[in-house]
Each structure stands twice: as structure tokens, then as C-alpha cells.
Short mmCIF file of C-alpha atoms in Angstrom, two decimals:
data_model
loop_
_atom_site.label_atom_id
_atom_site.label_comp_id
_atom_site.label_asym_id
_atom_site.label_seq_id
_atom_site.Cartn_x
_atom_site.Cartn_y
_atom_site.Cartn_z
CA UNK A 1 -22.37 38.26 32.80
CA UNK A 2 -20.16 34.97 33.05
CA UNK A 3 -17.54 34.39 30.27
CA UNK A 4 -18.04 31.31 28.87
CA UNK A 5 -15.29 29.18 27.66
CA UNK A 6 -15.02 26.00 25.54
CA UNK A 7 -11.92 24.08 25.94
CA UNK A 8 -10.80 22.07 23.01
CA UNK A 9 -8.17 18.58 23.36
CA UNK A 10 -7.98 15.45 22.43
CA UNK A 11 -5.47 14.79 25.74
CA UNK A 12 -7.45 14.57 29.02
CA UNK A 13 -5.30 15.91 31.10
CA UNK A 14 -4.69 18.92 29.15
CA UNK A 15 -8.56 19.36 28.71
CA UNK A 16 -9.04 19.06 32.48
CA UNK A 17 -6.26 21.07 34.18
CA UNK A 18 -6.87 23.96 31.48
CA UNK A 19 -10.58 23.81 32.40
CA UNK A 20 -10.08 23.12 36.44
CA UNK A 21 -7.76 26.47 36.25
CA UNK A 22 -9.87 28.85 34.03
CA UNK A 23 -12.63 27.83 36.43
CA UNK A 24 -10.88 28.82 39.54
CA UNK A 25 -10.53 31.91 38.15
CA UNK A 26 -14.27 32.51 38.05
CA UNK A 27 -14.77 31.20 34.21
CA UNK A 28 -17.58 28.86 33.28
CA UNK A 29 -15.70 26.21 31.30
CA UNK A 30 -16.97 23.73 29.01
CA UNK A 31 -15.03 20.86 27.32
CA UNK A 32 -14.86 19.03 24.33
CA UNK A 33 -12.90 16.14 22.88
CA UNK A 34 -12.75 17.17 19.16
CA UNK A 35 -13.56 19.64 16.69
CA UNK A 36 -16.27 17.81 16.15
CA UNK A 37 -18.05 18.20 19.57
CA UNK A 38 -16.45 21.62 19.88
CA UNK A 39 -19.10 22.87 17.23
CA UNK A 40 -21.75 20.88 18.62
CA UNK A 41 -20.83 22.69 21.86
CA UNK A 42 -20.91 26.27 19.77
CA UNK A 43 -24.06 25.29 17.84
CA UNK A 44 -26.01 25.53 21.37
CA UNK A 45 -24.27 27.91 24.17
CA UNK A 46 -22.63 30.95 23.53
CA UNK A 47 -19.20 31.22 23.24
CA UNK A 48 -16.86 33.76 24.56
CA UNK A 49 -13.36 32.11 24.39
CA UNK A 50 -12.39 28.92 22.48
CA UNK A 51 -9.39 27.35 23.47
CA UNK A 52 -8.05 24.75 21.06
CA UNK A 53 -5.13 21.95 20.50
CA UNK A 54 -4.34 21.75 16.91
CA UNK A 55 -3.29 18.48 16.47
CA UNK A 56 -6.43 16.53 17.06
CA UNK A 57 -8.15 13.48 15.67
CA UNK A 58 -10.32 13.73 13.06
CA UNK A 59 -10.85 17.66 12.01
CA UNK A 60 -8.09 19.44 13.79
CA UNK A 61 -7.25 22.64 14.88
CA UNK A 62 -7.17 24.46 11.94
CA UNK A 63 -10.56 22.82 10.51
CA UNK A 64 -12.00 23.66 13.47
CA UNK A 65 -10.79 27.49 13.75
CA UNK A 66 -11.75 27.88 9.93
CA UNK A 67 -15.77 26.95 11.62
CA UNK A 68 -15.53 28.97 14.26
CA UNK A 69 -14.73 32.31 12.10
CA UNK A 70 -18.07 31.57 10.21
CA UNK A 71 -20.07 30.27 11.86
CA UNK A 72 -19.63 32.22 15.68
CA UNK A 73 -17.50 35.35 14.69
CA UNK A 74 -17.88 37.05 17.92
CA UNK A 75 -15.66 34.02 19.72
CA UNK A 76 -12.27 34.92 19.99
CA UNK A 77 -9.95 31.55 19.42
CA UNK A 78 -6.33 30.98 21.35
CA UNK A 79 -4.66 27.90 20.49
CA UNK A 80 -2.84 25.85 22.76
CA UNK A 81 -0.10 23.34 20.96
CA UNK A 82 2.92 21.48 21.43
CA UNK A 83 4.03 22.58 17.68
CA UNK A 84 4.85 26.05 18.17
CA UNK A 85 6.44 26.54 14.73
CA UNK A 86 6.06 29.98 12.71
CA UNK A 87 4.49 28.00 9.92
CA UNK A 88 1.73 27.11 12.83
CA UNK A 89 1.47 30.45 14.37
CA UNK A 90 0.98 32.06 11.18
CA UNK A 91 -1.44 29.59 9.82
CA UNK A 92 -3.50 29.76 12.70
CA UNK A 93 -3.50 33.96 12.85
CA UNK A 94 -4.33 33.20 9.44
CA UNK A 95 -7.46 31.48 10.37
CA UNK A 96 -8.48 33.56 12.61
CA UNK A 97 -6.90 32.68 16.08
CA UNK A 98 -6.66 35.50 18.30
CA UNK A 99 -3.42 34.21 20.51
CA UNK A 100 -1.23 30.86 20.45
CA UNK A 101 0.06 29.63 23.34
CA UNK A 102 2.74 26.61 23.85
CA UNK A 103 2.11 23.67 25.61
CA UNK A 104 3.08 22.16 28.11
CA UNK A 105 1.24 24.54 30.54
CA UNK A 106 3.48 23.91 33.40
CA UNK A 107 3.12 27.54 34.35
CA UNK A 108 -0.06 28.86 33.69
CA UNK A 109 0.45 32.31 33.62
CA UNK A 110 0.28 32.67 29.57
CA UNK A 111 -2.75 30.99 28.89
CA UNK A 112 -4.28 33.08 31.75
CA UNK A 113 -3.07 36.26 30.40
CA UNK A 114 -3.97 35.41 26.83
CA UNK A 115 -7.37 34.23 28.15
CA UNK A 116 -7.71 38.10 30.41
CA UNK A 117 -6.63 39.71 26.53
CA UNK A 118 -8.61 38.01 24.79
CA UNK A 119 -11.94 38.79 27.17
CA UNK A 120 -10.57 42.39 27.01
CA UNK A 121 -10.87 42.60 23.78
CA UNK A 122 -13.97 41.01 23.46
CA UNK A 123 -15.58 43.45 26.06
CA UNK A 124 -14.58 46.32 24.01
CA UNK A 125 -16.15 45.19 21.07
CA UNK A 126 -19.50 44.55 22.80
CA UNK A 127 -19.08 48.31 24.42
CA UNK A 128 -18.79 49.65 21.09
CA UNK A 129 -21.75 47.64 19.25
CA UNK A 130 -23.64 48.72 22.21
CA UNK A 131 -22.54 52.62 22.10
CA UNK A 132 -23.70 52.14 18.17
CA UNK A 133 -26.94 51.04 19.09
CA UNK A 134 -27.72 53.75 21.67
CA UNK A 135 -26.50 56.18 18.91
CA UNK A 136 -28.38 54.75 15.64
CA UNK A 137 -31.48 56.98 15.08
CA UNK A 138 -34.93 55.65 15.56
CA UNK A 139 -36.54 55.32 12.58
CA UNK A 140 -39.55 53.84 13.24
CA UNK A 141 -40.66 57.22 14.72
CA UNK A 142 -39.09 59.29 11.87
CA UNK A 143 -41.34 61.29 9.66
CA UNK A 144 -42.24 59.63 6.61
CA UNK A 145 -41.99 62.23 3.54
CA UNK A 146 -45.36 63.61 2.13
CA UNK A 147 -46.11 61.47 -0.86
CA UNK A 148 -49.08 62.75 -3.35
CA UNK A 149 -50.36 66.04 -4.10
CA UNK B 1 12.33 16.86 49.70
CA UNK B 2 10.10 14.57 48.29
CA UNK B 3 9.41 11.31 49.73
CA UNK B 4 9.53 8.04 46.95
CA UNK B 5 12.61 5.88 48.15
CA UNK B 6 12.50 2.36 49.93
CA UNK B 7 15.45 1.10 52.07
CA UNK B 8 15.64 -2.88 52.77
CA UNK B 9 18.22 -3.89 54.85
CA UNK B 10 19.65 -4.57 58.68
CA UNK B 11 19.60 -1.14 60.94
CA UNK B 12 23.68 -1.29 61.05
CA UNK B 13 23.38 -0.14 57.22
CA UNK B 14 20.17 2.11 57.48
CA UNK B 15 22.15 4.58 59.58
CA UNK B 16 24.68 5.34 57.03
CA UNK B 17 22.26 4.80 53.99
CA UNK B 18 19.00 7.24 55.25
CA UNK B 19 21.86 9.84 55.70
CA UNK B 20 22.59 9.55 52.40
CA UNK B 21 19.78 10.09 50.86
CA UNK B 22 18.22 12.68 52.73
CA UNK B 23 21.48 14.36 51.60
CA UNK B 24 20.61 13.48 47.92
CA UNK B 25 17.15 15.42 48.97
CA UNK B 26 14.58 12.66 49.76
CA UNK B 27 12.83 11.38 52.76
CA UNK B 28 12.28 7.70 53.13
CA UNK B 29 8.42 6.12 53.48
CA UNK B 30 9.79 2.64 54.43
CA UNK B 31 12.70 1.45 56.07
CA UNK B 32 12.02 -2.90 56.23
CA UNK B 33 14.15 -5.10 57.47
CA UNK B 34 14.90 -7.68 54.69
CA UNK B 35 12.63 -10.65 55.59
CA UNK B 36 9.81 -8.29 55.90
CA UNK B 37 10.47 -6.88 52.49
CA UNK B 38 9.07 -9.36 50.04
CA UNK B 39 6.01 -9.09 52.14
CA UNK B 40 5.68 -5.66 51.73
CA UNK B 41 6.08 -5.21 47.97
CA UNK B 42 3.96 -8.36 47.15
CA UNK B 43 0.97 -6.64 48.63
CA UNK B 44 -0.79 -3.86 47.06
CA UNK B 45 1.04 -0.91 46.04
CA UNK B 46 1.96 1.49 45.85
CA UNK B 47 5.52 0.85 45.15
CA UNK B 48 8.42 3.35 45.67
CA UNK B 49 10.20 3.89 42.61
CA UNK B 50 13.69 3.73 44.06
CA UNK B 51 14.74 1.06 46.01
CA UNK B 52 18.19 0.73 48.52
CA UNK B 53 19.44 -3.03 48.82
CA UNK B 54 21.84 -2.92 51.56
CA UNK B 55 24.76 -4.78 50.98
CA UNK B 56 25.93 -8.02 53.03
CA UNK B 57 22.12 -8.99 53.69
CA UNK B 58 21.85 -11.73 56.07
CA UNK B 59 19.66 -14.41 55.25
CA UNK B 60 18.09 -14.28 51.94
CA UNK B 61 21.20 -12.13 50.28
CA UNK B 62 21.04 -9.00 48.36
CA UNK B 63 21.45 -10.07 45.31
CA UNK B 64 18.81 -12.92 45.55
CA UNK B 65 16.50 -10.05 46.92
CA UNK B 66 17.08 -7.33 44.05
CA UNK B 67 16.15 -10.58 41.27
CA UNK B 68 13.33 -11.31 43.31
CA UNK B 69 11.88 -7.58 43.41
CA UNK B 70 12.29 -7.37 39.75
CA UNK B 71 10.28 -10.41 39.58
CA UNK B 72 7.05 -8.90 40.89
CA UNK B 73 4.15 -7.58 39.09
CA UNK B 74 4.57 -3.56 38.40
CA UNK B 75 7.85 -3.34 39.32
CA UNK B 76 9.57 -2.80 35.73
CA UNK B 77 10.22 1.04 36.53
CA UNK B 78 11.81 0.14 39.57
CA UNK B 79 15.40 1.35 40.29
CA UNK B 80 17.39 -0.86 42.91
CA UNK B 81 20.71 0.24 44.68
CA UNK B 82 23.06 -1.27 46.34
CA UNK B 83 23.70 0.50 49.70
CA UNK B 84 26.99 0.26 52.02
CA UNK B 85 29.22 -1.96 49.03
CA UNK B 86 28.80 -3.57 46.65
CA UNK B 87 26.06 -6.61 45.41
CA UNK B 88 26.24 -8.32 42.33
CA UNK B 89 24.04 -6.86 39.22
CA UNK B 90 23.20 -3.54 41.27
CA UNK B 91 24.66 0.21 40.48
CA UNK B 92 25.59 1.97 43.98
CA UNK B 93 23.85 4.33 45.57
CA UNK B 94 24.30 7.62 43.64
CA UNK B 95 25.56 11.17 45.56
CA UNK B 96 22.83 12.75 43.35
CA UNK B 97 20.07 10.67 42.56
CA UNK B 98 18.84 11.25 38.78
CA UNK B 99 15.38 10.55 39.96
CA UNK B 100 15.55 13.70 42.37
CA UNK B 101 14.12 15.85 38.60
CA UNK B 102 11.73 13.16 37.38
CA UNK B 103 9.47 15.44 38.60
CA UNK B 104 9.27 19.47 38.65
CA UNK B 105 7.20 20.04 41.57
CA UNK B 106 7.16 23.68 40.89
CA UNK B 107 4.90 22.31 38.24
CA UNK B 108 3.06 20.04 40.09
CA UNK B 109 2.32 23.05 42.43
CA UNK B 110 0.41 24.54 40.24
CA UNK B 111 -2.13 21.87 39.94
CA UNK B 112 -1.95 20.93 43.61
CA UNK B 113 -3.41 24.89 44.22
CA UNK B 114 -6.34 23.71 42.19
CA UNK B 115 -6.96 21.15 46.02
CA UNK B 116 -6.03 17.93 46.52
CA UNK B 117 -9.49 16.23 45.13
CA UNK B 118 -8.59 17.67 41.37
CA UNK B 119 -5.14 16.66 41.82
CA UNK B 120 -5.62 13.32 42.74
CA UNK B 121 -7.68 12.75 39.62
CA UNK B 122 -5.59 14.06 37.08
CA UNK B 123 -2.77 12.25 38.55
CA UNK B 124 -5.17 8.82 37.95
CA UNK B 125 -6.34 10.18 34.52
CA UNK B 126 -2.55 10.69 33.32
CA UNK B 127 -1.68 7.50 34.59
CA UNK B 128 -4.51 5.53 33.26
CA UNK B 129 -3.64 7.24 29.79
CA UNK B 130 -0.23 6.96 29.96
CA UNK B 131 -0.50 3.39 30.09
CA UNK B 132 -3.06 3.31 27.04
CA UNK B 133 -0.81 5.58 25.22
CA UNK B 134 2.03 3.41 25.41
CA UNK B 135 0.52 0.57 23.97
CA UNK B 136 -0.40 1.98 21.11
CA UNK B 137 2.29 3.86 20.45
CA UNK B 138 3.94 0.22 20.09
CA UNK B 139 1.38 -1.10 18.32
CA UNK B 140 1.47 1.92 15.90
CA UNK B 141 5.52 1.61 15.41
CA UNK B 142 4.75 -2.17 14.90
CA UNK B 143 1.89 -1.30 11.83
CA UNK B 144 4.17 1.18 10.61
CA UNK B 145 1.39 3.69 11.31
CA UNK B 146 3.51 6.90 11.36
CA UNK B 147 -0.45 9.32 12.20
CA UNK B 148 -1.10 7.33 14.85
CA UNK B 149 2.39 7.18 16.65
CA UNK B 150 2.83 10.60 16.18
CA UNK B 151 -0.15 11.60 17.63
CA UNK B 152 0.32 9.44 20.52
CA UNK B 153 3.65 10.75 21.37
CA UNK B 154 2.29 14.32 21.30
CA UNK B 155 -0.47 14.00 23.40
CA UNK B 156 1.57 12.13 25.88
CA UNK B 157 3.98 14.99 25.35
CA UNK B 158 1.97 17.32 26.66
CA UNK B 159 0.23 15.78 29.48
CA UNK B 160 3.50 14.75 31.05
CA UNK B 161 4.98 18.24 30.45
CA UNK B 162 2.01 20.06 31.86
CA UNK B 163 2.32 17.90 35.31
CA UNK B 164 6.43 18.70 35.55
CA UNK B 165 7.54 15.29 34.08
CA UNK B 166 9.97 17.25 32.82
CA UNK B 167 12.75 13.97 31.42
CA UNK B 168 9.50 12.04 30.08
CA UNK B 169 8.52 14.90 28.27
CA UNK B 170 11.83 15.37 26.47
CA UNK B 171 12.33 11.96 25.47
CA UNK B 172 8.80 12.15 23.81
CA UNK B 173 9.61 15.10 22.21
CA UNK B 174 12.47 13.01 20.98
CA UNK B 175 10.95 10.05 20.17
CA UNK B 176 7.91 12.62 18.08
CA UNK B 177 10.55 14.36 16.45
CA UNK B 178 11.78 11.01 14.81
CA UNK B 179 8.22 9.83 13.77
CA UNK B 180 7.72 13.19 11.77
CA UNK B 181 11.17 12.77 10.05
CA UNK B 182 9.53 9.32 9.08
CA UNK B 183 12.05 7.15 11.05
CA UNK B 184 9.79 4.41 12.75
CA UNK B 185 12.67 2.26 13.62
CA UNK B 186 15.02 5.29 15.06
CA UNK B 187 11.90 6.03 17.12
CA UNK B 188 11.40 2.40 18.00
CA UNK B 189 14.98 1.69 19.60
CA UNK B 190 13.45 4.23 22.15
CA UNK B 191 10.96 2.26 23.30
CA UNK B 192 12.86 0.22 26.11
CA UNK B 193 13.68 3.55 27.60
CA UNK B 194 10.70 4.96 26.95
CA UNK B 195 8.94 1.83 29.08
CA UNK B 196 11.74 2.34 31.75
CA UNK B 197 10.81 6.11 32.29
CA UNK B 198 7.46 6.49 32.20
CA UNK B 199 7.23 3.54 34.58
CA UNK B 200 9.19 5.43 36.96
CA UNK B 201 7.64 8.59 36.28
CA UNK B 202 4.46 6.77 36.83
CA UNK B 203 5.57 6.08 40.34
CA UNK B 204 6.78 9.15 41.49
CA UNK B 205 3.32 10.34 40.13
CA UNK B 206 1.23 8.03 42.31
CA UNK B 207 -0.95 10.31 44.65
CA UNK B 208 -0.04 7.91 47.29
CA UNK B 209 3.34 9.27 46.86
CA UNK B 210 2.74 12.87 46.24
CA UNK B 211 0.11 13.24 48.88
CA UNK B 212 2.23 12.86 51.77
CA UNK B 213 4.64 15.51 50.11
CA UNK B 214 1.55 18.12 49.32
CA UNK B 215 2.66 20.15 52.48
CA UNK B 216 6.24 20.76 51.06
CA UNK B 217 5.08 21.34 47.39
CA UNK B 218 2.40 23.34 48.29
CA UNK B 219 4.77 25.46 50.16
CA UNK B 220 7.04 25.88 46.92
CA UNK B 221 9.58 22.66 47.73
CA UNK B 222 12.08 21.63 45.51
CA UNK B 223 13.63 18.41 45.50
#
């Protein structure tokens, strides 16, 4: 199964080189332009990985993480910004992101690793919904209890 | 060894000056006799962003030369030297040239591994937005529009970061740093620099230039 990931920026460049690299790597990549589109994106592919700028016209980073959290839980969200501040890192944790990485990406290794944690992750959770399943009785085929005289 | 700089002058002078700067860590993509320089530059680009002027020019004179260069279309960014003395209005040639760090191209390794086709268009797609983003970063300073310049400069910011512009990115980072204290006008008085830089950034940047230097970057070169 291919990971999918949606790349998030307002800045071209950013948006392509993160998406060129990720796809080297064997990752389908989409991208978007905003928030906006991001969720229009979400709304009709699955999502594995979101990667997102926080300063953005129009609904932003953060607006945009807040979405994600409700309305596709299972995608785990790194943010990539310039603004690496603790009051940003801990705001976006807050919301839900799953890594923060700083910009510029000069050297790609972080985002790559964060990316490769962040699938991890992912994968285990899926591993362990599906070892539930296997597990959870059958209950169509359980007895039904007598009922009458 | 990275290959941006321009020599104009009379082969007596070229001697001394290519030795010079392939000592400062550059190769040279044109060496033109004067009378064939004008020529040269007045066609399509691209343009080198550094420019020798070789001293004690016959004919039309270095100094006459240098004023005309700066006269041409696209040639703002342009740095001109003064090679082998001295000529009025021109710095001399530098032992080190600043210019040798406008670009990282440890960075710009990492994108050229993604092939030359990619590379080539995010070096057009930075440059075409670079341009866009600099008008409107003036024309947000001018409105007083502190959202808009600020999220001009930070865009910027990054792109020219994540392609090794590692001096544009800095004064960016400078100039955003002002326009989120509030101080439009601080952040203004950068914008001659600003203009200066990411012209000759924008040079060094053109895949005509870094194309015939792939080999060398690709191969983990440092200028």
C-alpha cells in the first residue's frame, strides 16, 4: 500500500521541492496551496501524512490542523515553518501535530526522518486496529439466549 | 568552483586577472575583449553577476564601459570590478570575493539529486516569484500593510533558504523580523539592499549558470 501524502504551502518552491523529494523516496505526494484546498484534497483521497506551513493565507496552519484532527483523525500532521518559536511548537502539538520541523529545508534529512516516524507510527496503529479485529468475537454466529417458556 | 564571473578587457590584463579569481574560487564563462563586450551583454542573457573591468582600457575606457553596463536592462544586481588598477567609480577586485557564499551549493545539491529537469524548474519558479514577491513587498511597505509584507518576506524567506541563498535569506529574516516589531520604515531602508541582493542572487541562480557547474555540485563542490 502507497503512503499518501498531502503537502501544504503557500510558497511554490517549498511546495514543490518538499513534494519532488518525498516522491523520490517512493511517496505519492499531493499538493495544495492553502488550507483551504488542503481539505478539499482530504475530503476525497486518503490521507496518510499532512505536511503543513503555518503561516498561510487565508486559514493557516493552525485552522487547518484544528480540521484535520476532526475531520481525518487517522492523518498524522508535521508542520514545516520558518517560526520555530516554543509558543508555535506547543500550539501546534496542541492541535494535534505529530512533529514540527524548521524551514528552510536546505538539508532534508529532518523532514525525511519525521516523515519515516510519522509513517511508523501510523503503521502500528493500523497493526493494532487490525490485531483487534481478528480478535473481536463474532457475534453474528453467537447463540442467542432462550427467550420464553 | 563555480562559474558566474565576466572579464572585459585586453589579454595583457586577463593573464593576471583569471589568476586571480580562480584563486578567489571561480572559473570564468567569458573572457571579451572590450569592443566585443557591449555586444555581448546587450543580447539576451544570461548575464554574469560579477563583472572584471580591466583597467587602462583602450578605446572606449573603463570607466565609460562600467556606466554603460549599468545602463542596460537587468543589470541592477550586477557587481563591476576594476581589474589590474584602478578606474574611476569601481571597487578593486577583491582577494575573496563576497559573492563566492551567495550561494550554498551543498544546498543546491540536494535539489540537483532530484535531476536536472526538476532543478531547472524550481530555479525558474523561485525566480519568477522572487520577482513578484518583491514588488509587493514594496507595495505593501508603501500601504503600510504590515500582513501582507510580512507574509511576503517569509515566504521569500524560505524559498531562498531552502535553495542555499544563504545572505538573501538572512537579510529577509531581518527585514521580517522588523515588520513583526511593527517598524515599516526600519524595514523599508532595507529595500535598496534588498533589490541589490536578490538581483544578484537571482543571477547566480540562473540555470544557465548553475548548469554548467552541475558536475562539480553534484560531486559535493564548494565554492
Amino acid at each position: 500500500m502507497s503512503v499518501n501524502i498531502l503537502v501544504v504551502d503557500d510558497e511554490a518552491v517549498i511546495r514543490e521541492l518538499v513534494a519532488a523529494r518525498l516522491g523520490r523516496l517512493g511517496y505519492a505526494v499531493v499538493t495544495a496551496v492553502s488550507g483551504e484546498a488542503a481539505l478539499a484534497t482530504l475530503a476525497i483521497r486518503r490521507t496518510d501524512i499532512l505536511i503543513t506551513d503555518l503561516m498561510m493565507p487565508g486559514m493557516g496552519g493552525f485552522g487547518l490542523l484544528k480540521r484535520v484532527r476532526v475531520e481525518s483523525p487517522l492523518t498524522r500532521s508535521i508542520v514545516l515553518t520558518g517560526y520555530v518559536t516554543l509558543d508555535n511548537v506547543l500550539a501546534a502539538l496542541k492541535e494535534g501535530a505529530f512533529s514540527v520541523v524548521a524551514k528552510p529545508i536546505d538539508n532534508p534529512a529532518p523532514l525525511e526522518q519525521a516523515v519515516e516516524l510519522a509513517y511508523q507510527v501510523l503503521q502500528g496503529w493500523l497493526d493494532q486496529l487490525a490485531a483487534l479485529g481478528r480478535q473481536r468475537p463474532d457475534l453474528s454466529s453467537a447463540r442467542r439466549p432462550s427467550v420464553g417458556p | 568552483m563555480i562559474h558566474i564571473a565576466l572579464l572585459v578587457g585586453p589579454v595583457r590584463v586577463l593573464a593576471t586577472a583569471l589568476k586571480a579569481v580562480a584563486e578567489a574560487g571561480y572559473s570564468v564563462d567569458l573572457v571579451l575583449q572590450a569592443p566585443m563586450a557591449l555586444g555581448r551583454l546587450t543580447g539576451p542573457g544570461p548575464y554574469p553577476c560579477l563583472i572584471g573591468i580591466a583597467a587602462g582600457l583602450d578605446g572606449v575606457g573603463a570607466a565609460a564601459l562600467a556606466q554603460a553596463i549599468r545602463r542596460l536592462p537587468g543589470q541592477a544586481g550586477t557587481r563591476l570590478y576594476a581589474i589590474g588598477g584602478t578606474v574611476p567609480g569601481l571597487s578593486p577586485w577583491p582577494d575573496r570575493l563576497p559573492e563566492a557564499e551567495l550561494v550554498d551549493l551543498s544546498a543546491l545539491r540536494e535539489v540537483a539529486l532530484l535531476g536536472p529537469a526538476r532543478l531547472q524548474h524550481l530555479l525558474a519558479v523561485y525566480r519568477e516569484e522572487s520577482a513578484m514577491r518583491l514588488q509587493a513587498i514594496r507595495l505593501a511597505l508603501a500601504k503600510d500593510d504590515q500582513a501582507q509584507a510580512e507574509a511576503m518576506l517569509h515566504g521569500w524567506k524560505g524559498a531562498a533558504g531552502s535553495l542555499g541563498a544563504g545572505p538573501l535569506a538572512r537579510l529577509l529574516a531581518t527585514m521580517n523580523g522588523l515588520v513583526r516589531r511593527g517598524d515599516l520604515a526600519a524595514t523599508a531602508g532595507y529595500l535598496g539592499e534588498l533589490e541589490e541582493l536578490a538581483g544578484t542572487t537571482d543571477q547566480a541562480l540562473r540555470w544557465e549558470v548553475v548548469q554548467p557547474a552541475l558536475p562539480e555540485i553534484l560531486a559535493g563542490g564548494q565554492a
